[in-house]
Amino acid sequence: MWNLYLPVAGNSINILLLFGLGAGVGFLSGLFGVGGGFLMTPLLIMAGIPSTVAAASDSNQIVAASTSGTYAHYRMGNVDFKMGFLLLVGGVAGGTLGVQIIKVLRTLGNADFVIKITYVLMLGLVGSYMFLESLQNLWKKDVVEARRAEPRKPSTYARLIQALPWQMKFDKSGVTFSALVPLFLGTLVGILAAIMGVGGGFIMVPVMVYMLRMPMHVVVGTSLFQILFTCINVTVMQAISNHTVDLVLALILLVGSTLGAQVGAKLSKRLKADQLKILLASIVLLVMVQILASLILPPTLLLGYKGGH
Amino acid sequence: MALGMPMRKFARLSLWVAAALLTSTMPAWSAKIRVYPDLVQIGAFFQGTEVSLEGQMPPGCEAVVEVCGPEVNETLLRKGRRAGLWMTVGELEVQHAPNFYLVLSTPPRIPELNGQDTPWGFNALRSRLKIRGALADQEKDRFSSEFLKLKESEELYGSLPGTLRVGNSPEGQAVFQGGFRLPAKVPPGRYQVRLSVVKDGQILEQKTETIEVRMVGFPALLAALAYEHGALYGILAVAIAIATGFLMGFLFKGKAGH
């Protein structure tokens, strides 16, 4: 008897399949500091869950996975709470703004085009940049280490952020800059995440690495901390206004994903930062190719249900 | 009891005569349909169920059975090409679509009526649908077909000609048997099971039964909580998630420490 009925999704599904999905995505979550919604939701839809329920229940599941992951990383001293909090505040503001932008786009009638193109461009850009940069680092390890030793030339970007008010020292991340920077970047990611309908972990992680110059291990923990709160908000909102959170579905997923997140967090400690980045970049690029294929190949049916990502 | 042999013979004979008379002047109300089970309960382990049908009709007739759920309005997304890329290009509202529809029959093709519109089958269903929204008038046929295909791919609509098997009963009636599957996706509600007996392209008679699909036990409890106490349900869901996350963290910490 391996099938369980999901009362809100209105369908029955194999427990082992859900558990496996949860474990796999939770593992990636603990490893990279991403929520994994961009992977899980399409997989759930393929398994026969209505897209709106898949997205909402997945955010409930991410709450568990990111609690587990944040906790594991916190014990290893990998969470920069100050930075996470600022990014979170920006993210909430950006999310609110992004929802309004989507509403305007919908009335103009080309929302889906903007969403899909944003997706492909963001994933393609972030994925390729991260992939190439890490590959370069892995090849020329010595050169990079030598270069890191000498003081870095301040770029325009660096000079700009040094000139901003409210300079703050982030001990865990070992960086100092204006509080406005994480607030602004958080807002930006929040807008994109709301437009794309995802938690935004896979954009937040590269932003922290490349624009906030945080060390990779702290990035993962801090990103998870931020995702935790974003997903708590989404879960409660979805439960209240759309009734699309399926607790049974989320529970089975989260048992798998919390386990996976612990294993992922452990492994992230063992892998080198560039190896982590290359792996994440490959997954991001794979998702991008899949979305691109869905845009280019003709669909089997010209009608579809609303919701999802 | 104390009936003599000839007396008993006579009684049996008169019964046969009566039966023969009855069948020769077959009254119109003789068709029957039975559904088993007529109450389907969705419990925690529900994964769809088989429903069996059994009925009788005058010999030489054809039977059509429709299983039909309540009509609902649905909003769907229309896909199309923009700048060479496939994406959603607008919304369509489909009205008068039952949330579940099956048609079964005894002959290997769904019977059609002579000289009037056939009230069952996919063609009838298609002509009842009203589609509004982002489409031109001449596209309506195409999108009503797409709608049926979408529902068919989810096992919510189906056309199953020839799935009812005909046999003869001792009473001279034709009996038929068959069944269908209610998928796990079937929405709770009341479903009409309508038998139409067809002879020479005319409807002889119709009979209707119902199947009720109801959530019970844990799923019913959870669904009620989700729909009637959304905020509480959301907070509960988050609390469970956080507790599990921490619990898993503690368990792993213990293991790693030793």
Coordinates of C-alpha atoms in Angstrom, one line a residue:
Chain A
M1 CA 0.0 0.0 0.0
W2 CA 2.4 2.7 -1.2
N3 CA -0.2 5.2 -2.4
L4 CA -1.5 8.0 -0.4
Y5 CA -4.4 10.3 -1.2
L6 CA -3.6 14.0 -1.1
P7 CA -6.8 15.8 0.0
V8 CA -6.0 19.3 -1.3
A9 CA -4.3 18.2 -4.5
G10 CA -7.3 15.8 -5.1
N11 CA -5.1 13.0 -6.4
S12 CA -3.3 10.0 -5.1
I13 CA 0.5 9.5 -5.4
N14 CA 3.2 7.0 -4.6
I15 CA 4.8 7.7 -1.2
L16 CA 8.2 6.4 -2.2
L17 CA 8.3 8.6 -5.3
L18 CA 7.5 11.7 -3.2
F19 CA 10.0 10.7 -0.5
G20 CA 12.7 10.3 -3.2
L21 CA 11.9 13.6 -4.9
G22 CA 12.1 15.3 -1.5
A23 CA 15.4 13.7 -0.6
G24 CA 17.0 14.7 -3.9
V25 CA 15.8 18.3 -3.9
G26 CA 16.6 18.6 -0.1
F27 CA 20.1 17.4 -0.8
L28 CA 20.7 20.1 -3.5
S29 CA 19.2 22.6 -1.0
G30 CA 21.6 21.8 1.7
L31 CA 24.5 21.7 -0.7
F32 CA 23.9 24.9 -2.6
G33 CA 21.6 27.0 -0.4
V34 CA 18.8 27.0 -2.9
G35 CA 15.2 26.2 -2.1
G36 CA 14.9 23.9 -5.1
G37 CA 11.4 25.2 -6.0
F38 CA 12.6 25.6 -9.6
L39 CA 13.2 21.9 -9.8
M40 CA 10.5 20.5 -7.5
T41 CA 7.5 22.2 -8.8
P42 CA 7.8 21.0 -12.4
L43 CA 8.6 17.5 -11.1
L44 CA 5.4 17.5 -9.0
I45 CA 3.3 18.7 -11.9
M46 CA 4.7 15.8 -14.0
A47 CA 3.7 13.4 -11.2
G48 CA 0.0 14.6 -11.5
I49 CA -0.3 17.4 -8.9
P50 CA -2.2 20.5 -10.1
S51 CA 0.3 23.2 -10.7
T52 CA -1.1 25.7 -8.1
V53 CA -1.0 23.0 -5.4
A54 CA 2.5 21.9 -6.4
A55 CA 3.9 25.4 -6.1
A56 CA 2.2 26.2 -2.7
S57 CA 2.9 22.8 -1.1
D58 CA 6.5 23.0 -2.3
S59 CA 7.0 26.3 -0.4
N60 CA 5.7 24.6 2.7
Q61 CA 8.2 21.8 2.2
I62 CA 11.0 24.3 1.6
V63 CA 10.3 25.8 5.1
A64 CA 11.3 22.4 6.6
A65 CA 14.3 21.8 4.3
S66 CA 15.6 25.3 4.9
T67 CA 15.1 25.1 8.7
S68 CA 17.0 21.8 8.7
G69 CA 19.7 23.3 6.4
T70 CA 20.0 26.7 8.2
Y71 CA 20.3 24.8 11.5
A72 CA 23.1 22.6 10.1
H73 CA 24.9 25.5 8.6
Y74 CA 24.4 27.6 11.8
R75 CA 26.2 24.9 13.8
M76 CA 29.1 25.2 11.4
G77 CA 29.1 28.9 11.8
N78 CA 28.0 29.6 8.2
V79 CA 25.0 31.9 8.7
D80 CA 25.5 35.7 8.5
F81 CA 22.3 36.8 10.2
K82 CA 22.9 40.5 9.8
M83 CA 23.3 40.1 6.0
G84 CA 20.5 37.6 5.8
F85 CA 18.1 40.0 7.6
L86 CA 18.9 42.9 5.3
L87 CA 18.5 40.8 2.2
L88 CA 15.2 39.5 3.6
V89 CA 13.9 43.0 4.1
G90 CA 14.8 43.9 0.6
G91 CA 13.4 40.6 -0.7
V92 CA 10.0 41.2 0.9
A93 CA 9.8 44.7 -0.5
G94 CA 10.9 43.5 -3.9
G95 CA 8.4 40.6 -3.8
T96 CA 5.6 43.0 -3.2
L97 CA 6.7 45.2 -6.0
G98 CA 7.2 42.2 -8.3
V99 CA 3.6 41.0 -7.7
Q100 CA 2.3 44.4 -8.8
I101 CA 4.5 44.4 -11.9
I102 CA 3.0 41.0 -12.8
K103 CA -0.5 42.3 -12.4
V104 CA 0.3 45.2 -14.8
L105 CA 1.9 42.8 -17.3
R106 CA -1.2 40.5 -17.2
T107 CA -3.5 43.3 -18.1
L108 CA -1.2 44.2 -21.0
G109 CA -1.5 40.5 -22.0
N110 CA 2.2 39.6 -22.4
A111 CA 3.0 38.4 -18.8
D112 CA 3.9 34.9 -19.8
F113 CA 6.3 36.1 -22.5
V114 CA 8.1 38.3 -20.0
I115 CA 8.2 35.6 -17.4
K116 CA 9.6 32.9 -19.7
I117 CA 12.2 35.3 -21.3
T118 CA 13.3 36.5 -17.8
Y119 CA 13.7 32.9 -16.8
V120 CA 15.8 31.9 -19.8
L121 CA 17.9 35.0 -19.6
M122 CA 18.5 34.9 -15.9
L123 CA 19.3 31.2 -15.8
G124 CA 21.4 31.4 -18.9
L125 CA 23.4 34.4 -17.7
V126 CA 23.9 33.3 -14.1
G127 CA 24.6 29.7 -15.1
S128 CA 27.1 30.4 -17.8
Y129 CA 28.9 33.1 -15.8
M130 CA 29.2 30.9 -12.7
F131 CA 30.2 27.9 -14.8
L132 CA 33.0 29.7 -16.7
E133 CA 34.3 31.5 -13.7
S134 CA 34.6 28.4 -11.6
L135 CA 36.1 26.4 -14.4
Q136 CA 38.7 29.1 -14.9
N137 CA 39.5 29.0 -11.1
L138 CA 39.8 25.3 -11.1
W139 CA 42.2 25.3 -14.0
K140 CA 44.4 28.2 -12.8
K141 CA 44.3 27.6 -9.1
D142 CA 47.7 28.9 -8.4
V143 CA 47.3 32.0 -10.4
V144 CA 44.1 32.9 -8.6
E145 CA 45.6 32.3 -5.2
A146 CA 48.6 34.5 -6.1
R147 CA 46.2 37.2 -7.3
R148 CA 44.2 37.0 -4.1
A149 CA 47.2 37.7 -2.1
E150 CA 47.9 41.1 -3.6
P151 CA 45.5 43.9 -2.8
R152 CA 42.6 44.0 -5.3
K153 CA 42.3 47.1 -7.5
P154 CA 39.1 48.9 -6.5
S155 CA 36.7 48.6 -9.5
T156 CA 34.0 51.2 -10.2
Y157 CA 31.5 48.9 -8.5
A158 CA 33.7 48.7 -5.4
R159 CA 34.3 52.4 -5.3
L160 CA 30.6 53.1 -5.7
I161 CA 29.5 50.9 -2.8
Q162 CA 32.3 52.3 -0.6
A163 CA 30.9 55.8 -1.2
L164 CA 27.4 54.9 0.1
P165 CA 26.3 55.9 3.6
W166 CA 25.6 53.5 6.5
Q167 CA 28.8 51.5 6.1
M168 CA 28.5 48.3 8.1
K169 CA 30.8 45.4 9.0
F170 CA 29.6 41.9 8.3
D171 CA 31.8 39.8 10.5
K172 CA 30.7 36.3 9.3
S173 CA 31.1 37.2 5.7
G174 CA 34.3 39.3 6.3
V175 CA 33.1 42.2 4.2
T176 CA 32.3 45.8 4.9
F177 CA 29.9 48.0 3.0
S178 CA 26.8 50.1 3.1
A179 CA 23.6 48.5 4.4
L180 CA 21.9 49.8 1.3
V181 CA 23.7 47.3 -0.9
P182 CA 22.2 44.1 0.5
L183 CA 18.8 46.0 0.8
F184 CA 19.0 47.0 -2.9
L185 CA 20.2 43.6 -4.1
G186 CA 17.6 41.8 -2.0
T187 CA 14.9 44.0 -3.6
L188 CA 16.1 43.2 -7.0
V189 CA 16.1 39.5 -6.4
G190 CA 12.7 39.8 -4.8
I191 CA 11.3 41.4 -7.9
L192 CA 12.7 38.8 -10.2
A193 CA 11.6 36.0 -7.9
A194 CA 8.0 37.3 -7.8
I195 CA 7.9 37.7 -11.6
M196 CA 9.3 34.2 -12.1
G197 CA 7.2 32.7 -9.2
V198 CA 10.1 31.1 -7.4
G199 CA 11.9 31.6 -4.1
G200 CA 14.9 33.1 -5.8
G201 CA 17.6 31.1 -4.1
F202 CA 19.4 30.3 -7.4
I203 CA 19.6 34.1 -8.2
M204 CA 20.4 35.1 -4.6
V205 CA 23.4 32.7 -4.3
P206 CA 25.3 34.1 -7.3
V207 CA 24.4 37.7 -6.2
M208 CA 25.9 37.0 -2.8
V209 CA 29.0 35.4 -4.3
Y210 CA 29.7 37.9 -7.0
M211 CA 28.2 41.2 -5.9
L212 CA 28.4 40.9 -2.1
R213 CA 31.7 39.0 -2.4
M214 CA 30.8 36.6 0.4
P215 CA 32.6 33.3 0.9
M216 CA 30.7 30.4 -0.6
H217 CA 30.1 28.5 2.6
V218 CA 28.6 31.5 4.3
V219 CA 26.5 32.2 1.2
V220 CA 24.8 28.8 1.4
G221 CA 23.9 29.2 5.1
T222 CA 22.7 32.8 4.7
S223 CA 20.7 32.1 1.6
L224 CA 18.9 29.2 3.4
F225 CA 18.1 31.5 6.3
Q226 CA 16.6 34.1 4.0
I227 CA 14.7 31.4 2.0
L228 CA 13.2 30.1 5.2
F229 CA 11.4 33.3 5.9
T230 CA 10.3 33.9 2.3
C231 CA 8.7 30.5 2.2
I232 CA 7.0 30.8 5.6
N233 CA 5.3 34.0 4.2
V234 CA 4.4 32.3 0.9
T235 CA 3.0 29.2 2.6
V236 CA 0.7 31.1 5.0
M237 CA -0.4 33.5 2.2
Q238 CA -1.3 30.6 -0.1
A239 CA -3.1 28.7 2.6
I240 CA -5.2 31.8 3.4
S241 CA -6.0 33.1 0.0
N242 CA -5.9 30.2 -2.4
H243 CA -6.2 27.0 -0.3
T244 CA -3.5 25.3 -2.3
V245 CA -1.2 24.0 0.4
D246 CA -1.5 20.2 0.6
L247 CA -0.2 19.2 4.1
V248 CA 0.0 15.5 3.3
L249 CA 2.1 16.2 0.2
A250 CA 4.3 18.7 2.0
L251 CA 4.8 16.3 4.9
I252 CA 6.1 13.4 2.8
L253 CA 8.3 15.7 0.8
L254 CA 9.7 17.4 3.9
V255 CA 10.7 14.1 5.6
G256 CA 12.7 13.4 2.5
S257 CA 14.1 16.9 2.1
T258 CA 15.1 17.5 5.7
L259 CA 17.2 14.3 5.5
G260 CA 18.6 15.3 2.2
A261 CA 19.4 18.8 3.4
Q262 CA 21.5 17.4 6.2
V263 CA 23.5 15.2 3.9
G264 CA 23.9 18.1 1.5
A265 CA 25.1 20.5 4.2
K266 CA 27.7 17.9 5.2
L267 CA 28.9 17.4 1.7
S268 CA 29.1 21.2 1.0
K269 CA 31.7 21.4 3.7
R270 CA 33.9 18.8 2.0
L271 CA 33.6 20.2 -1.6
K272 CA 35.6 23.1 -2.7
A273 CA 33.8 26.4 -3.4
D274 CA 34.5 26.2 -7.2
Q275 CA 33.3 22.6 -7.4
L276 CA 30.1 23.7 -5.7
K277 CA 29.6 26.5 -8.0
I278 CA 30.2 24.4 -11.1
L279 CA 27.7 21.9 -10.0
L280 CA 25.0 24.5 -9.2
A281 CA 25.8 26.2 -12.6
S282 CA 25.3 22.9 -14.4
I283 CA 21.9 22.4 -12.8
V284 CA 20.9 26.0 -13.5
L285 CA 21.9 25.6 -17.2
L286 CA 20.1 22.3 -17.4
V287 CA 16.8 23.9 -16.2
M288 CA 17.4 26.8 -18.7
V289 CA 17.8 24.4 -21.6
Q290 CA 14.6 22.6 -20.5
I291 CA 12.6 25.8 -20.4
L292 CA 14.1 26.9 -23.7
A293 CA 13.0 23.6 -25.3
S294 CA 9.5 24.1 -24.0
L295 CA 9.5 27.5 -25.7
I296 CA 10.7 26.1 -29.0
L297 CA 9.0 22.7 -29.4
P298 CA 5.3 22.8 -30.2
P299 CA 3.2 21.6 -27.2
T300 CA 1.0 18.5 -27.5
L301 CA -2.1 20.4 -26.4
L302 CA -2.9 24.0 -27.0
L303 CA -4.7 24.3 -23.7
G304 CA -3.3 24.1 -20.2
Y305 CA -4.3 24.8 -16.6
K306 CA -3.5 28.0 -14.8
G307 CA -0.9 28.3 -12.0
G308 CA 2.5 27.0 -11.2
H309 CA 5.7 28.5 -12.3
Chain B
M1 CA -47.6 -28.6 0.6
A2 CA -50.5 -30.9 -0.1
L3 CA -50.6 -30.0 -3.8
G4 CA -50.9 -33.0 -6.1
M5 CA -48.5 -33.7 -9.0
P6 CA -50.8 -32.5 -11.8
M7 CA -51.7 -29.4 -9.8
R8 CA -48.1 -28.5 -9.4
K9 CA -47.5 -29.0 -13.1
F10 CA -50.4 -26.8 -13.9
A11 CA -49.1 -24.0 -11.7
R12 CA -45.7 -24.1 -13.3
L13 CA -47.2 -24.1 -16.8
S14 CA -49.4 -21.1 -16.0
L15 CA -46.4 -19.3 -14.7
W16 CA -44.5 -19.9 -18.0
V17 CA -47.5 -18.7 -19.9
A18 CA -47.7 -15.6 -17.8
A19 CA -44.0 -14.9 -18.3
A20 CA -44.3 -15.5 -22.1
L21 CA -47.2 -13.0 -22.3
L22 CA -45.3 -10.5 -20.3
T23 CA -42.2 -10.7 -22.5
S24 CA -44.2 -10.5 -25.7
T25 CA -46.0 -7.3 -24.7
M26 CA -42.8 -5.9 -23.2
P27 CA -43.7 -2.9 -21.2
A28 CA -41.5 0.2 -21.7
W29 CA -40.4 0.4 -18.1
S30 CA -38.5 -2.9 -18.1
A31 CA -35.0 -1.4 -18.6
K32 CA -32.8 -1.4 -15.4
I33 CA -29.4 -0.3 -14.4
R34 CA -27.5 -1.0 -11.2
V35 CA -24.3 0.6 -10.1
Y36 CA -21.9 -0.9 -7.6
P37 CA -20.7 0.7 -5.4
D38 CA -23.1 3.7 -5.4
L39 CA -21.1 5.4 -2.7
V40 CA -17.4 5.8 -3.2
Q41 CA -15.4 6.9 -0.1
I42 CA -12.2 8.8 -0.5
G43 CA -10.1 7.8 2.4
A44 CA -6.4 8.2 3.2
F45 CA -5.3 5.4 0.8
F46 CA -7.8 6.1 -2.0
Q47 CA -6.2 5.5 -5.4
G48 CA -9.3 5.4 -7.6
T49 CA -11.8 2.6 -7.8
E50 CA -13.5 0.3 -10.2
V51 CA -17.3 0.7 -10.6
S52 CA -19.3 -2.1 -12.0
L53 CA -22.5 -1.6 -14.0
E54 CA -25.2 -4.2 -14.6
G55 CA -28.5 -3.7 -16.3
Q56 CA -31.2 -5.2 -18.5
M57 CA -33.1 -4.1 -21.5
P58 CA -35.4 -5.7 -24.1
P59 CA -33.6 -8.0 -26.5
G60 CA -32.3 -6.6 -29.8
C61 CA -31.6 -3.2 -28.3
E62 CA -28.4 -1.3 -27.8
A63 CA -27.4 0.3 -24.5
V64 CA -25.6 3.6 -23.9
V65 CA -24.5 4.5 -20.4
E66 CA -23.2 7.9 -19.6
V67 CA -21.4 8.8 -16.3
C68 CA -21.6 12.5 -15.8
G69 CA -20.5 14.9 -13.1
P70 CA -21.8 18.4 -12.4
E71 CA -21.1 21.2 -14.9
V72 CA -18.4 23.6 -13.9
N73 CA -16.8 26.7 -15.5
E74 CA -13.1 26.5 -16.0
T75 CA -10.5 29.0 -17.0
L76 CA -7.7 27.6 -19.0
L77 CA -4.6 29.1 -20.7
R78 CA -4.3 29.1 -24.4
K79 CA -0.9 28.4 -25.9
G80 CA 0.3 29.9 -29.1
R81 CA 3.3 31.2 -30.9
R82 CA 4.8 34.6 -30.4
A83 CA 8.0 35.6 -32.1
G84 CA 8.6 32.0 -32.9
L85 CA 8.3 30.8 -29.3
W86 CA 5.5 28.8 -27.7
M87 CA 3.8 30.3 -24.7
T88 CA 0.5 31.3 -23.1
V89 CA -1.2 33.9 -25.3
G90 CA -4.4 34.3 -23.4
E91 CA -7.2 32.8 -21.2
L92 CA -10.2 30.9 -22.3
E93 CA -13.3 30.3 -20.2
V94 CA -15.0 27.0 -20.8
Q95 CA -18.6 26.8 -19.6
H96 CA -21.0 23.9 -19.3
A97 CA -18.3 21.3 -19.1
P98 CA -19.0 18.4 -16.7
N99 CA -16.1 17.8 -14.3
F100 CA -16.3 14.1 -15.3
Y101 CA -17.8 12.4 -18.3
L102 CA -17.7 8.8 -19.6
V103 CA -19.8 7.2 -22.3
L104 CA -20.0 3.4 -22.6
S105 CA -22.0 1.3 -25.0
T106 CA -22.8 -2.3 -25.9
P107 CA -22.1 -2.0 -29.7
P108 CA -18.5 -1.4 -30.8
R109 CA -19.4 2.1 -31.9
I110 CA -21.3 4.6 -29.8
P111 CA -24.9 4.4 -31.2
E112 CA -26.3 7.5 -33.0
L113 CA -29.9 8.5 -33.3
N114 CA -31.7 8.8 -36.6
G115 CA -33.2 12.2 -37.6
Q116 CA -32.2 14.0 -34.4
D117 CA -29.1 15.1 -32.5
T118 CA -27.5 12.3 -30.5
P119 CA -27.6 13.6 -26.9
W120 CA -24.5 11.6 -25.7
G121 CA -20.9 11.1 -26.7
F122 CA -18.1 13.5 -27.3
N123 CA -19.8 15.3 -30.2
A124 CA -22.8 16.2 -28.1
L125 CA -20.5 17.3 -25.3
R126 CA -18.5 19.4 -27.7
S127 CA -21.6 21.2 -29.0
R128 CA -22.7 22.0 -25.5
L129 CA -19.5 23.7 -24.5
K130 CA -19.3 27.5 -24.6
I131 CA -15.9 28.9 -25.0
R132 CA -15.1 32.5 -24.5
G133 CA -12.0 34.6 -24.3
A134 CA -8.9 34.9 -26.4
L135 CA -10.1 33.2 -29.6
A136 CA -11.9 33.9 -32.8
D137 CA -15.3 32.4 -33.6
Q138 CA -13.9 30.0 -36.2
E139 CA -11.4 28.6 -33.6
K140 CA -14.1 27.4 -31.2
D141 CA -14.4 23.9 -32.7
R142 CA -10.7 23.4 -32.6
F143 CA -10.5 24.5 -29.0
S144 CA -13.5 22.5 -27.8
S145 CA -11.7 19.4 -29.3
E146 CA -8.5 20.5 -27.5
F147 CA -10.5 20.7 -24.3
L148 CA -11.8 17.2 -24.6
K149 CA -8.3 15.9 -25.4
L150 CA -6.9 17.6 -22.3
K151 CA -9.6 16.0 -20.1
E152 CA -9.1 12.7 -21.8
S153 CA -5.4 12.8 -21.1
E154 CA -6.3 13.2 -17.4
E155 CA -8.7 10.3 -17.5
L156 CA -11.6 12.6 -16.6
Y157 CA -13.3 12.2 -19.9
G158 CA -13.6 8.9 -21.8
S159 CA -15.4 7.3 -24.7
L160 CA -15.5 3.5 -24.2
P161 CA -17.7 1.9 -26.9
G162 CA -18.2 -1.8 -26.7
T163 CA -17.2 -2.1 -23.1
L164 CA -20.7 -3.3 -22.1
R165 CA -21.1 -7.0 -22.7
V166 CA -24.5 -8.4 -23.6
G167 CA -25.9 -11.7 -22.5
N168 CA -29.3 -13.3 -22.3
S169 CA -31.2 -13.7 -19.0
P170 CA -33.7 -16.6 -18.5
E171 CA -36.5 -14.1 -18.5
G172 CA -36.0 -13.3 -22.1
Q173 CA -34.4 -9.9 -21.3
A174 CA -31.0 -8.9 -22.6
V175 CA -28.7 -8.3 -19.7
F176 CA -25.5 -6.3 -20.0
Q177 CA -22.5 -5.9 -17.7
G178 CA -19.4 -3.7 -17.7
G179 CA -17.5 -1.3 -15.6
F180 CA -15.3 1.7 -15.6
R181 CA -12.6 3.2 -13.5
L182 CA -13.1 6.3 -11.3
P183 CA -9.6 7.7 -11.2
A184 CA -8.0 9.0 -8.0
K185 CA -8.4 12.5 -9.5
V186 CA -12.2 12.3 -9.4
P187 CA -13.6 15.3 -7.6
P188 CA -16.0 14.6 -4.8
G189 CA -19.7 15.0 -5.8
R190 CA -22.7 13.3 -7.2
Y191 CA -22.4 11.6 -10.5
Q192 CA -25.4 10.7 -12.8
V193 CA -25.3 7.3 -14.4
R194 CA -27.8 7.4 -17.3
L195 CA -28.8 4.4 -19.3
S196 CA -30.4 5.0 -22.7
V197 CA -31.9 2.0 -24.5
V198 CA -31.7 2.5 -28.3
K199 CA -33.5 0.6 -31.0
D200 CA -33.3 1.4 -34.7
G201 CA -31.9 4.8 -34.0
Q202 CA -34.6 5.8 -31.5
I203 CA -34.4 6.1 -27.7
L204 CA -36.8 3.5 -26.2
E205 CA -36.3 4.4 -22.6
Q206 CA -33.9 6.0 -20.2
K207 CA -33.0 5.2 -16.6
T208 CA -30.8 7.2 -14.2
E209 CA -28.9 6.1 -11.1
T210 CA -26.4 8.1 -9.1
I211 CA -23.0 7.5 -7.6
E212 CA -21.8 9.6 -4.7
V213 CA -18.1 10.3 -4.2
R214 CA -17.3 11.6 -0.8
M215 CA -14.2 12.4 1.2
V216 CA -14.1 10.6 4.6
G217 CA -11.8 10.3 7.5
F218 CA -8.5 12.1 7.5
P219 CA -8.7 13.6 4.0
A220 CA -12.1 15.0 4.8
L221 CA -10.8 16.5 8.0
L222 CA -7.8 18.1 6.4
A223 CA -9.7 19.4 3.4
A224 CA -12.3 21.0 5.7
L225 CA -9.5 22.6 7.7
A226 CA -7.7 23.9 4.6
Y227 CA -10.9 25.4 3.1
E228 CA -12.6 26.7 6.2
H229 CA -9.7 27.7 8.4
G230 CA -7.1 28.8 5.9
A231 CA -5.0 30.9 8.3
L232 CA -4.9 28.2 11.1
Y233 CA -4.1 25.6 8.5
G234 CA -1.2 27.7 7.0
I235 CA 0.3 28.4 10.4
L236 CA 0.0 24.7 11.4
A237 CA 1.7 23.7 8.1
V238 CA 4.6 26.1 8.8
A239 CA 4.9 25.0 12.4
I240 CA 5.0 21.3 11.5
A241 CA 7.6 22.1 8.8
I242 CA 9.9 24.0 11.2
A243 CA 9.5 21.4 13.9
T244 CA 10.5 18.6 11.5
G245 CA 13.4 20.6 10.2
F246 CA 14.8 21.1 13.7
L247 CA 14.1 17.5 14.7
M248 CA 16.0 16.3 11.7
G249 CA 18.8 18.7 12.6
F250 CA 19.0 17.4 16.2
L251 CA 19.0 13.8 15.0
F252 CA 21.9 14.4 12.7
K253 CA 23.8 16.4 15.2
G254 CA 23.6 13.4 17.6
K255 CA 24.9 11.1 15.0
A256 CA 27.7 13.3 13.8
G257 CA 28.9 13.9 17.4
H258 CA 29.9 10.3 17.9

